[in-house]
Coordinates of C-alpha atoms in Angstrom, one line a residue:
Chain A
M23 CA 3.4 -9.7 -21.3
D24 CA 1.2 -7.7 -18.9
F25 CA -2.6 -7.7 -20.5
S26 CA -3.9 -6.5 -17.4
L27 CA -4.2 -2.9 -18.6
F28 CA -7.3 -4.5 -20.9
D29 CA -8.9 -5.0 -17.7
Q30 CA -9.6 -1.0 -17.2
L31 CA -11.8 -1.1 -20.7
Q32 CA -15.1 -1.6 -20.9
N33 CA -15.5 -3.8 -24.2
P34 CA -14.2 -6.8 -24.6
V35 CA -10.5 -8.0 -25.2
L36 CA -9.4 -11.0 -25.5
V37 CA -5.5 -12.5 -26.7
L38 CA -4.7 -15.2 -28.8
D39 CA -1.1 -17.2 -28.5
R40 CA 0.7 -17.6 -31.5
D41 CA -1.5 -20.9 -31.8
L42 CA -4.7 -19.0 -31.7
K43 CA -5.7 -20.2 -28.0
V44 CA -7.4 -17.6 -26.1
S45 CA -4.5 -16.8 -23.7
Y46 CA -6.0 -13.6 -21.9
F47 CA -9.6 -12.4 -21.3
N48 CA -10.4 -9.1 -19.5
H49 CA -13.3 -8.5 -17.3
I50 CA -15.5 -7.6 -18.9
C51 CA -15.8 -10.9 -21.4
G52 CA -17.6 -12.9 -18.6
T53 CA -20.5 -10.2 -19.0
Y54 CA -20.1 -10.1 -22.8
F55 CA -20.4 -13.8 -23.2
K56 CA -22.6 -14.4 -20.0
M57 CA -19.6 -17.3 -19.1
P58 CA -17.9 -17.2 -15.5
P59 CA -14.1 -17.1 -15.7
R60 CA -13.8 -20.8 -15.2
K61 CA -15.7 -21.4 -18.3
L62 CA -13.9 -18.9 -20.4
K63 CA -10.2 -20.5 -19.2
K64 CA -11.8 -23.4 -20.6
S65 CA -12.6 -21.9 -24.6
E66 CA -9.4 -22.9 -26.4
K67 CA -10.3 -20.8 -29.6
L68 CA -11.7 -17.8 -30.8
E69 CA -14.7 -19.6 -32.6
D70 CA -15.4 -21.3 -29.0
L71 CA -16.7 -17.5 -28.2
I72 CA -17.4 -16.0 -31.4
Q73 CA -19.5 -17.9 -34.1
T74 CA -19.8 -16.6 -37.3
K75 CA -20.0 -18.3 -40.9
Q76 CA -19.6 -14.4 -42.6
V77 CA -16.0 -14.7 -42.0
N78 CA -13.1 -17.3 -40.8
L79 CA -11.8 -15.1 -38.1
S80 CA -8.5 -17.6 -37.3
A81 CA -7.4 -16.6 -41.1
L82 CA -7.9 -13.3 -40.3
A83 CA -6.0 -13.6 -36.9
K84 CA -3.2 -15.5 -38.7
D85 CA -3.0 -13.1 -41.6
A86 CA -2.9 -9.9 -39.0
L87 CA 0.5 -11.5 -37.0
K88 CA 1.7 -12.9 -40.5
Q89 CA 1.8 -9.4 -42.0
G90 CA 2.7 -7.5 -38.3
A91 CA -0.8 -5.5 -39.4
S92 CA -4.2 -5.0 -37.7
K93 CA -7.1 -6.8 -39.3
V94 CA -10.8 -4.8 -38.8
T95 CA -13.7 -7.1 -40.2
Q96 CA -17.0 -5.0 -41.4
E97 CA -20.0 -5.6 -38.9
I98 CA -20.6 -9.1 -38.4
G99 CA -23.5 -11.6 -37.5
V100 CA -22.4 -13.5 -34.8
L101 CA -23.2 -15.9 -32.0
A102 CA -21.4 -15.1 -28.9
G103 CA -20.6 -17.1 -25.7
E104 CA -22.2 -20.4 -24.9
N105 CA -25.9 -19.5 -24.7
E106 CA -25.6 -18.2 -28.8
R107 CA -26.5 -15.2 -28.2
E108 CA -27.0 -13.2 -31.4
A109 CA -25.2 -9.9 -32.0
A110 CA -23.3 -7.7 -34.2
I111 CA -19.9 -6.8 -33.6
I112 CA -17.1 -5.6 -35.6
L113 CA -13.7 -7.1 -34.2
K114 CA -10.2 -5.5 -34.7
F115 CA -6.9 -8.2 -34.4
I116 CA -4.1 -6.2 -33.5
P117 CA -1.0 -8.1 -33.8
V118 CA 1.8 -7.6 -30.7
G119 CA 5.2 -8.3 -31.5
D120 CA 5.1 -11.9 -33.2
Q121 CA 3.7 -14.1 -30.6
N122 CA 0.6 -12.5 -29.9
I123 CA -2.3 -11.1 -31.0
V124 CA -5.4 -8.8 -29.6
V125 CA -8.6 -9.0 -30.4
H126 CA -11.1 -6.2 -29.6
V127 CA -14.5 -6.5 -29.7
M128 CA -16.7 -3.9 -30.5
D129 CA -20.6 -4.6 -30.4
F130 CA -23.3 -2.3 -32.4
S131 CA -26.2 -5.0 -31.5
I132 CA -27.9 -2.2 -29.7
E133 CA -27.7 0.3 -31.9
K134 CA -28.7 -2.1 -35.0
Q135 CA -31.6 -3.2 -32.7
L136 CA -32.5 0.7 -32.0
H137 CA -32.4 1.3 -36.0
E138 CA -34.5 -1.2 -37.2
K139 CA -36.9 -0.9 -34.6
Y140 CA -37.3 2.8 -35.2
K141 CA -37.2 2.3 -38.9
K142 CA -40.2 0.2 -38.4
Q143 CA -41.9 2.4 -36.7
I144 CA -41.3 5.4 -38.8
L145 CA -42.9 3.4 -41.6
E146 CA -45.9 2.2 -39.2
L147 CA -46.4 6.1 -39.1
K148 CA -45.8 6.5 -42.2
E149 CA -48.0 4.0 -43.6
T150 CA -50.9 5.4 -40.7
H151 CA -50.5 9.0 -42.1
E152 CA -51.3 7.1 -45.5
Q153 CA -54.5 5.5 -44.6
I154 CA -55.3 9.2 -42.7
V155 CA -55.1 10.6 -46.0
R156 CA -56.7 8.2 -48.0
S157 CA -59.9 8.8 -45.4
D158 CA -59.5 12.2 -46.1
K159 CA -59.9 11.8 -50.1
L160 CA -62.9 9.4 -49.4
T161 CA -64.2 11.7 -47.8
A162 CA -63.8 14.8 -50.0
L163 CA -64.8 12.2 -52.9
G164 CA -68.2 11.7 -51.1
E165 CA -68.9 15.5 -51.5
L166 CA -67.7 15.1 -54.9
I167 CA -70.7 12.3 -55.4
S168 CA -73.3 14.5 -53.6
G169 CA -72.4 17.5 -55.3
I170 CA -72.0 15.6 -58.6
S171 CA -75.7 13.6 -58.3
H172 CA -76.9 17.2 -58.0
E173 CA -74.8 18.0 -61.2
I174 CA -76.0 15.4 -63.2
A175 CA -79.7 15.3 -62.6
T176 CA -80.1 19.2 -63.3
P177 CA -79.1 18.5 -66.8
L178 CA -81.1 15.3 -67.3
T179 CA -84.4 17.2 -66.2
I180 CA -83.6 19.1 -68.9
V181 CA -82.8 16.5 -71.4
S182 CA -85.9 14.9 -70.8
E183 CA -88.0 18.1 -70.8
R184 CA -86.4 18.8 -74.2
L185 CA -86.9 15.3 -75.4
G186 CA -90.4 15.9 -74.7
R187 CA -90.5 19.3 -77.0
M188 CA -88.5 17.4 -79.5
E189 CA -91.4 14.3 -79.5
N190 CA -94.1 17.0 -80.2
A191 CA -92.5 18.9 -82.7
L192 CA -92.0 15.2 -84.6
F193 CA -95.7 14.6 -84.0
V194 CA -96.8 18.5 -85.7
K195 CA -93.2 18.1 -87.9
D196 CA -92.3 21.0 -86.5
W197 CA -88.4 21.2 -88.1
E198 CA -87.3 24.6 -86.7
R199 CA -88.2 23.7 -83.0
L200 CA -86.6 20.4 -83.6
S201 CA -83.2 21.5 -84.5
E202 CA -83.6 24.2 -81.8
A203 CA -83.9 21.5 -79.0
V204 CA -81.1 19.4 -80.7
P205 CA -77.8 21.6 -79.5
E206 CA -79.5 21.7 -76.3
V207 CA -79.7 18.4 -75.6
Q208 CA -76.1 18.4 -76.6
K209 CA -75.1 20.9 -74.8
E210 CA -76.6 19.2 -71.2
F211 CA -75.2 15.9 -72.8
L212 CA -71.2 17.3 -73.0
R213 CA -72.1 18.9 -69.3
I214 CA -72.8 15.2 -68.5
T215 CA -69.7 13.8 -70.0
Q216 CA -67.6 16.4 -68.3
I217 CA -68.6 15.8 -65.1
I218 CA -68.1 12.0 -65.2
S219 CA -64.7 13.0 -67.1
G220 CA -64.2 14.9 -63.8
M221 CA -65.4 12.2 -61.7
Q222 CA -62.7 10.0 -63.8
S223 CA -59.5 11.8 -63.4
Y224 CA -60.3 11.9 -59.6
A225 CA -60.5 7.9 -59.6
R226 CA -57.2 7.5 -61.7
N227 CA -54.3 5.8 -59.7
Q228 CA -51.7 8.3 -60.5
E229 CA -51.5 10.2 -57.0
D230 CA -48.0 9.8 -56.8
E231 CA -46.9 11.2 -60.4
L232 CA -45.9 14.5 -60.3
Q233 CA -46.2 16.1 -64.0
V234 CA -46.0 19.7 -65.6
C235 CA -48.9 21.4 -64.6
N236 CA -50.3 24.7 -65.3
L237 CA -51.0 26.3 -61.5
K238 CA -53.8 28.8 -63.3
S239 CA -55.6 25.7 -65.1
I240 CA -55.6 23.8 -61.2
V241 CA -56.9 26.9 -59.7
D242 CA -59.4 27.3 -61.8
E243 CA -60.4 23.4 -61.8
S244 CA -60.5 23.9 -58.6
A245 CA -63.0 26.7 -58.4
H246 CA -65.0 24.9 -60.8
F247 CA -65.2 22.3 -58.1
I248 CA -66.5 24.8 -55.2
K249 CA -69.1 26.1 -57.5
E250 CA -70.3 22.9 -58.4
L251 CA -70.8 22.0 -54.8
N252 CA -73.0 25.2 -54.2
I253 CA -71.4 26.0 -51.4
L254 CA -70.7 29.9 -51.6
G255 CA -73.6 31.4 -51.5
K256 CA -73.5 35.3 -51.7
I257 CA -69.7 34.5 -51.4
E258 CA -67.3 36.0 -54.5
L259 CA -64.8 33.8 -55.5
E260 CA -62.1 35.8 -57.5
I261 CA -59.0 34.1 -59.3
K262 CA -56.1 36.7 -60.1
A263 CA -53.4 35.6 -61.8
D264 CA -51.8 36.4 -65.2
G265 CA -50.5 33.9 -67.7
D266 CA -49.0 30.7 -67.4
H267 CA -47.6 29.2 -64.5
L268 CA -45.7 26.1 -64.8
A269 CA -45.0 23.9 -61.6
M270 CA -44.0 20.4 -61.4
A271 CA -47.3 19.1 -59.6
N272 CA -49.4 16.6 -58.6
P273 CA -52.4 18.6 -59.8
L274 CA -55.2 16.2 -57.9
K275 CA -53.3 16.7 -55.0
L276 CA -52.9 20.1 -55.2
Q277 CA -56.8 21.0 -56.4
Q278 CA -57.2 18.6 -53.0
V279 CA -55.2 21.6 -51.1
I280 CA -56.8 24.5 -52.8
I281 CA -60.3 23.1 -52.5
N282 CA -59.7 22.9 -48.3
L283 CA -58.6 26.3 -48.7
I284 CA -61.2 27.2 -50.0
K285 CA -63.9 25.7 -47.9
N286 CA -62.1 26.5 -44.8
S287 CA -62.5 30.4 -46.0
V288 CA -66.3 29.7 -47.2
D289 CA -66.8 27.7 -43.7
A290 CA -65.3 31.3 -41.8
L291 CA -67.2 32.9 -43.8
K292 CA -70.7 31.5 -43.2
E293 CA -70.1 32.1 -39.5
I294 CA -70.4 36.1 -40.0
E295 CA -72.7 38.2 -40.8
K296 CA -71.0 40.5 -43.6
E297 CA -72.2 42.4 -47.2
D298 CA -69.2 42.1 -49.1
K299 CA -67.9 38.7 -48.6
K300 CA -64.8 37.8 -50.7
I301 CA -62.4 35.0 -51.1
T302 CA -59.4 35.8 -53.2
V303 CA -56.8 33.0 -54.8
V304 CA -53.4 34.9 -56.3
I305 CA -50.7 33.6 -58.2
E306 CA -47.7 35.0 -58.6
E307 CA -44.2 34.2 -59.9
N308 CA -41.4 35.2 -57.9
D309 CA -38.8 35.6 -60.1
H310 CA -35.9 36.0 -57.9
E311 CA -36.7 33.4 -55.8
Q312 CA -37.9 30.9 -58.4
I313 CA -41.1 30.2 -56.8
H314 CA -44.6 30.1 -57.4
T315 CA -47.0 32.2 -54.6
L316 CA -50.3 31.2 -54.2
K317 CA -52.4 33.1 -51.8
V318 CA -55.8 31.8 -50.6
A319 CA -57.3 34.9 -48.9
D320 CA -60.7 35.6 -47.8
N321 CA -62.2 38.8 -45.7
G322 CA -63.6 37.0 -42.5
P323 CA -63.1 37.0 -39.2
G324 CA -59.1 35.3 -39.4
V325 CA -57.0 33.3 -37.1
A326 CA -57.1 34.1 -33.4
P327 CA -53.2 34.9 -32.5
E328 CA -53.3 32.2 -29.8
L329 CA -54.3 29.5 -31.9
R330 CA -52.1 30.5 -34.9
D331 CA -49.3 28.2 -33.9
S332 CA -52.0 25.3 -34.0
V333 CA -53.4 25.7 -37.4
F334 CA -51.4 23.1 -39.0
E335 CA -51.6 20.6 -35.8
M336 CA -53.3 17.1 -37.6
F337 CA -57.1 17.1 -35.4
Y338 CA -56.7 20.9 -35.3
T339 CA -60.4 22.4 -36.0
S340 CA -62.2 25.1 -34.5
K341 CA -65.4 23.9 -36.2
E342 CA -68.3 22.5 -34.5
I343 CA -67.7 18.4 -33.3
G344 CA -68.2 16.4 -35.9
E345 CA -67.9 19.1 -38.8
G346 CA -64.3 19.3 -39.5
T347 CA -61.8 16.1 -39.3
G348 CA -59.0 18.8 -38.0
L349 CA -57.3 17.0 -40.8
G350 CA -57.2 19.3 -43.7
L351 CA -54.7 21.4 -42.9
S352 CA -52.4 19.2 -41.8
I353 CA -52.8 16.9 -44.3
S354 CA -52.4 19.8 -47.2
Q355 CA -49.0 21.0 -45.3
K356 CA -47.9 17.0 -46.3
I357 CA -48.8 17.4 -49.8
I358 CA -46.7 21.0 -50.1
E359 CA -44.0 19.7 -48.4
S360 CA -43.7 16.8 -50.7
H361 CA -43.6 19.0 -54.0
N362 CA -40.8 20.4 -52.2
G363 CA -42.5 23.6 -51.2
E364 CA -44.2 25.4 -47.9
I365 CA -47.5 26.8 -47.1
Y366 CA -48.0 28.9 -44.1
L367 CA -50.3 31.5 -42.4
A368 CA -49.5 34.8 -43.4
D369 CA -49.3 37.6 -40.9
S370 CA -52.5 39.9 -42.3
Q371 CA -54.5 42.6 -40.4
S372 CA -57.3 41.0 -41.5
G373 CA -59.4 38.2 -42.5
C374 CA -57.2 34.8 -43.4
E375 CA -54.4 34.3 -46.0
F376 CA -52.6 31.0 -46.7
V377 CA -49.4 31.4 -48.4
I378 CA -48.1 28.6 -50.5
N379 CA -44.7 28.4 -52.2
L380 CA -43.8 26.3 -55.3
P381 CA -40.6 25.8 -57.2
I382 CA -41.2 26.8 -60.8
V383 CA -41.1 24.1 -63.0
E384 CA -37.1 24.1 -63.8
V385 CA -36.3 23.7 -59.8
G386 CA -39.0 21.1 -59.4
S387 CA -38.2 18.8 -62.3
F388 CA -34.9 18.9 -61.4
T389 CA -35.5 18.0 -57.9
H390 CA -37.8 15.3 -58.5
T391 CA -35.9 13.6 -61.5
N392 CA -32.9 13.7 -59.1
R393 CA -32.4 10.5 -57.4
Y394 CA -28.7 11.2 -56.2
L395 CA -30.6 14.2 -53.9
R396 CA -32.5 11.0 -52.5
G397 CA -29.6 8.9 -51.8
E398 CA -31.4 6.1 -54.5
C399 CA -28.0 6.3 -56.4
E400 CA -24.4 7.4 -55.8
I401 CA -23.1 8.5 -59.1
E402 CA -24.6 11.8 -60.7
D403 CA -26.6 11.3 -63.5
E404 CA -26.7 12.8 -67.0
K405 CA -28.4 16.1 -66.9
V406 CA -30.9 16.8 -69.5
L407 CA -32.1 20.5 -70.2
V408 CA -35.6 20.3 -72.6
I409 CA -37.5 23.4 -73.2
G410 CA -40.6 23.7 -74.6
D411 CA -44.4 25.4 -73.7
D412 CA -46.5 22.5 -75.1
I413 CA -47.3 20.7 -71.7
P414 CA -48.6 17.4 -72.7
L415 CA -45.4 16.9 -74.7
L416 CA -43.5 18.0 -71.7
N417 CA -44.8 15.4 -69.8
K418 CA -43.9 12.8 -72.2
V419 CA -40.5 13.8 -73.0
Y420 CA -40.1 14.1 -69.3
Q421 CA -41.4 10.3 -68.2
K422 CA -39.1 9.4 -71.0
L423 CA -35.9 10.5 -69.9
K424 CA -36.8 9.3 -66.0
S425 CA -37.1 6.2 -67.4
K426 CA -34.3 6.5 -68.6
N427 CA -32.8 7.4 -65.5
K428 CA -31.7 11.0 -66.5
V429 CA -31.8 13.6 -64.4
C430 CA -34.5 16.5 -66.1
V431 CA -34.3 19.9 -66.1
L432 CA -37.4 21.1 -67.9
S433 CA -38.2 25.0 -68.9
S434 CA -40.3 26.8 -71.0
K435 CA -38.5 30.2 -71.0
V436 CA -35.2 30.6 -71.7
D437 CA -34.7 32.9 -69.3
N438 CA -35.4 30.8 -66.8
A439 CA -33.1 28.0 -68.2
R440 CA -30.4 29.8 -68.3
S441 CA -29.9 30.8 -64.7
L442 CA -30.6 27.4 -63.5
A443 CA -27.5 26.7 -66.1
D444 CA -25.5 28.7 -63.9
F445 CA -26.2 26.1 -61.2
F446 CA -26.4 22.8 -63.1
V447 CA -24.0 21.6 -65.5
I448 CA -26.1 20.6 -68.5
D449 CA -24.8 17.8 -70.3
K450 CA -27.9 17.4 -73.0
A451 CA -30.2 19.9 -74.4
I452 CA -33.4 18.9 -76.0
K453 CA -35.5 22.1 -77.8
L454 CA -39.1 21.3 -77.8
K455 CA -39.7 24.9 -79.2
N456 CA -37.9 27.8 -81.2
C457 CA -35.1 29.2 -79.1
D458 CA -31.7 30.3 -78.8
L459 CA -29.8 27.8 -76.5
S460 CA -26.3 28.8 -77.3
F461 CA -25.4 29.4 -73.7
L462 CA -25.3 26.0 -72.4
E463 CA -22.5 25.1 -74.7
V464 CA -23.7 21.9 -75.3
E465 CA -25.3 20.7 -78.8
A466 CA -29.4 21.0 -78.5
L467 CA -31.7 17.8 -80.1
D468 CA -33.7 20.3 -82.0
L469 CA -37.1 18.7 -82.5
T470 CA -38.9 22.3 -82.5
G471 CA -42.4 21.1 -84.7
A472 CA -41.9 17.0 -84.1
T473 CA -45.0 15.1 -83.7
E474 CA -45.2 13.7 -80.2
E475 CA -44.0 10.3 -81.5
E476 CA -41.0 11.3 -83.9
A477 CA -40.1 13.4 -80.1
L478 CA -39.9 10.7 -78.4
K479 CA -38.5 8.4 -81.2
Q480 CA -35.4 11.0 -81.7
I481 CA -35.1 10.8 -78.1
E482 CA -34.8 7.1 -77.5
K483 CA -32.3 7.5 -80.5
N484 CA -30.6 10.0 -79.5
I485 CA -30.2 10.4 -76.0
Chain B
M11 CA -40.4 -4.5 -28.5
S12 CA -38.7 -5.7 -25.4
E13 CA -40.7 -8.3 -23.0
G14 CA -41.1 -4.5 -21.1
L15 CA -40.9 -3.8 -17.6
K16 CA -42.8 -4.5 -14.7
I17 CA -43.0 -1.9 -11.8
E18 CA -45.3 -2.6 -8.9
V19 CA -45.3 -1.1 -5.5
E20 CA -45.8 -1.9 -2.2
R21 CA -46.4 0.1 0.7
K22 CA -45.0 -0.7 3.8
P23 CA -45.4 0.6 7.2
S24 CA -41.3 1.7 7.2
E25 CA -40.5 1.6 3.3
V26 CA -42.1 2.1 0.4
E27 CA -41.3 -1.4 -1.9
V28 CA -40.8 -1.1 -5.5
V29 CA -40.7 -4.3 -7.2
F30 CA -39.4 -4.0 -10.6
E31 CA -39.4 -7.2 -13.4
G32 CA -37.8 -7.4 -16.7
Q33 CA -36.3 -5.7 -19.2
I34 CA -35.0 -2.4 -18.2
D35 CA -34.0 -1.0 -21.8
E36 CA -35.1 2.1 -24.0
D37 CA -38.4 0.9 -23.5
A38 CA -38.6 1.4 -20.1
D39 CA -40.9 3.5 -18.6
F40 CA -41.2 5.1 -14.5
S41 CA -43.3 7.4 -15.4
S42 CA -46.4 5.4 -12.8
L43 CA -43.7 6.4 -10.2
S44 CA -43.1 10.2 -10.6
G45 CA -44.9 11.8 -7.7
L46 CA -44.1 9.0 -5.2
E47 CA -42.8 9.9 -2.0
A48 CA -40.8 8.4 0.8
Q49 CA -38.5 8.6 3.1
V50 CA -37.0 5.2 2.2
M51 CA -37.6 3.5 -1.1
V52 CA -36.4 0.4 -1.8
F53 CA -35.8 -0.6 -5.3
N54 CA -36.3 -5.0 -5.3
L55 CA -34.4 -5.6 -8.4
E56 CA -34.4 -9.6 -8.2
K57 CA -36.4 -9.9 -11.9
V58 CA -34.7 -7.5 -13.5
S59 CA -33.5 -10.2 -16.6
L60 CA -31.5 -7.5 -18.7
I61 CA -30.4 -4.2 -18.6
N62 CA -28.6 -2.1 -22.2
S63 CA -27.0 0.8 -22.2
C64 CA -30.2 2.6 -23.0
G65 CA -31.8 1.6 -19.8
I66 CA -28.8 2.4 -17.7
R67 CA -29.7 6.1 -19.0
E68 CA -33.4 5.6 -18.5
W69 CA -32.4 4.1 -15.0
V70 CA -30.1 6.9 -14.4
E71 CA -32.3 9.9 -15.3
F72 CA -35.0 8.8 -13.2
Q73 CA -33.7 7.8 -10.3
K74 CA -32.0 11.5 -10.7
K75 CA -36.1 12.5 -10.7
L76 CA -36.4 11.2 -7.3
P77 CA -36.6 13.5 -4.3
K78 CA -33.3 14.0 -2.8
E79 CA -34.3 13.5 0.6
T80 CA -35.4 10.1 0.0
K81 CA -33.2 7.1 1.0
L82 CA -32.5 4.8 -1.7
V83 CA -31.8 1.0 -0.9
Y84 CA -31.4 -1.8 -3.5
R85 CA -32.0 -4.8 -2.5
K86 CA -31.7 -8.4 -4.1
C87 CA -29.6 -6.9 -7.2
P88 CA -29.2 -9.7 -9.8
Q89 CA -25.9 -10.2 -11.3
V90 CA -26.7 -8.1 -14.4
I91 CA -27.0 -4.9 -12.0
V92 CA -23.6 -6.4 -10.2
E93 CA -22.2 -5.8 -13.0
Q94 CA -23.2 -2.9 -14.0
L95 CA -22.6 -1.5 -10.1
N96 CA -19.2 -2.3 -11.6
I97 CA -18.8 -0.7 -14.1
V98 CA -21.8 2.4 -14.5
K99 CA -20.4 5.6 -12.1
G100 CA -23.8 6.9 -10.9
F101 CA -26.0 3.8 -11.6
I102 CA -26.4 4.1 -8.0
R103 CA -27.2 7.1 -6.1
D104 CA -24.9 8.8 -4.0
N105 CA -25.9 8.1 0.2
S106 CA -27.7 4.8 -0.6
L107 CA -27.4 1.3 0.3
I108 CA -27.0 -2.0 -1.0
E109 CA -28.5 -4.0 0.9
S110 CA -28.4 -7.5 -0.7
F111 CA -27.2 -9.0 -4.3
F112 CA -26.7 -12.2 -5.7
A113 CA -23.5 -14.3 -6.3
P114 CA -22.2 -16.9 -8.5
Y115 CA -21.1 -19.9 -6.9
Y116 CA -20.5 -23.4 -8.4
N117 CA -21.5 -26.8 -7.1
E118 CA -18.2 -28.8 -8.8
A119 CA -19.8 -32.3 -7.2
R120 CA -23.2 -31.6 -9.0
D121 CA -21.8 -29.6 -11.6
Q122 CA -24.4 -27.0 -10.7
E123 CA -24.3 -22.8 -10.9
V124 CA -26.3 -21.3 -8.2
K125 CA -26.5 -17.6 -7.4
V126 CA -26.1 -16.7 -4.0
L127 CA -27.8 -13.9 -1.9
L128 CA -25.3 -11.5 0.0
T129 CA -25.2 -8.9 2.2
P130 CA -22.5 -6.5 1.4
S131 CA -21.2 -7.3 5.3
Q132 CA -20.7 -10.6 4.3
V133 CA -18.0 -9.7 2.2
K134 CA -14.7 -9.5 4.5
E135 CA -11.3 -7.7 2.4
G136 CA -12.9 -8.4 -0.7
K137 CA -13.0 -12.0 -0.1
A138 CA -16.4 -14.0 -1.2
P139 CA -17.9 -15.7 2.2
V140 CA -17.9 -19.6 1.9
I141 CA -20.8 -21.3 1.5
K142 CA -21.5 -24.9 1.5
D143 CA -24.2 -27.1 0.2
E144 CA -27.0 -28.7 2.0
D145 CA -24.2 -31.7 2.0
G146 CA -21.6 -29.6 3.4
S147 CA -19.4 -29.3 0.4
E148 CA -18.0 -26.0 0.0
L149 CA -19.1 -24.1 -3.1
E150 CA -16.6 -23.0 -5.8
F151 CA -17.4 -18.5 -6.2
D152 CA -17.9 -18.6 -9.7
E153 CA -16.2 -15.1 -10.7
I154 CA -13.0 -13.0 -10.1
E155 CA -13.7 -12.2 -6.5
M156 CA -11.6 -8.5 -7.2
Q157 CA -13.8 -7.8 -10.0
Y158 CA -17.2 -8.9 -8.4
F159 CA -17.2 -7.2 -5.5
S160 CA -15.3 -3.7 -6.6
F161 CA -18.4 -1.9 -6.3
L162 CA -18.7 -2.7 -2.7
K163 CA -15.3 -0.7 -2.2
N164 CA -17.0 2.1 -4.0
G165 CA -19.7 2.6 -1.8

């Protein structure tokens, strides 16, 4: 049989006879194996050219010949040619009649090397990004400490003054003055305790944990922090939010974003002369799109049209050198994206308005738990709907179900749960509050009124 | 990361010689040559040790960006380049010149592989020229002539 047609191919092709001896090789074999034809001709068997411990090449060739059917290897690591060059290849054994086997070599070494190289580079980029985020947090922490020192000094001064008064009252046995001073001292100590508690929550290493949060509380805490920094001056900070807005979020990271946006507004407003300087934070729920919308707006100078596209770019800053890192908005964007949300600069008539869209808790809990979506498991897990309105308990149940590899859909509202049940097939349900879940057509584990311990025990037993 | 590609430019009265050394792969950076103008540009490829499929793409793209009126000359093409010349269309630019290239020979008496620098004119009718060692022994051409010299026919 004439195999010279294989010389037209750009992949190495060898032909073995029925004793598995190399009887022909196409022209590219010389280039591929880095061997002149003089040496190639001396190669008696395939293993002289391709060495591997992953698969028995001769056995595979024999099988192909015996069964009269092609055999293909998986991607295997081999040592190719005389200089034993490492390569990643796929071999195909094609029987030709009962006398010959054509061996086709597909080399994926370059693809594999590139894949590994770029994977490593992406990991390095991610690490660099993490470092930048950490560095930004340290800057924020520095500002926090400076603000906190100031905040603690004030109540301590008051406590010191009140203790002096108490000492005098004790000396003259003025019990009325003494009893008046005690609650004032307690109040100041409570204030210090709250500040320290805030610091502890900041320092806790739970940054990547997502939990059920009330966005209203996060915005309130951010506003409180801004006020503690004493940077507002005459700027009015208004929060507009009706009711609770539950989302799956990392409260500290979200606070970092909101504080950053408010501080940017403060900086912009401080640059202009104006009477009624104002920053407004609004939280709304968009039932149709199943998102919460959080807007941070100010009546400052706004962003120049030519700069609008650059605001989220890393190291972009409109501030003076040394005053801004240019990382805040870029980091904020990454944080919001990690919450499956979006952040953008709205096209407002005056001032500046940043809009953040975050999925409602029902969508957030599903996507954050769904390992299938992240490609970590191939089989879709059982989906459990949990309905309740006690945020700490919801979080405990969420963690419990997550630890049991369940895909969790948390909900505080029956209406939201009902519309989500149209999208996801709910396998099980847990009720933590009185409500009608008959639309689910699955039996609900009723834990209404159960204590946290009882609820978790029941879940452990039944789910 | 690969060992990289070094590029050096030498301006001579009649030509600009660009000397390449190392691997031409996905990291090959030809940007230092952008804007380089010459009537005759000679690519000295003697020290190119490897070229892979990503490198070929970079190489072809790089040549496309060079001024069309510049005459390209390929000097001292090693075997790895000749192999690409034989299989990749567009590896060298149209109307360019292969000035010299290496060909593999084998000295049987000494069991020694040698690379001999040839010019296209030495290859007559697709046959490798006779090369002898210092002792006058004839060397054996260590490739398949029809395949190794096929780039000369294409040119």
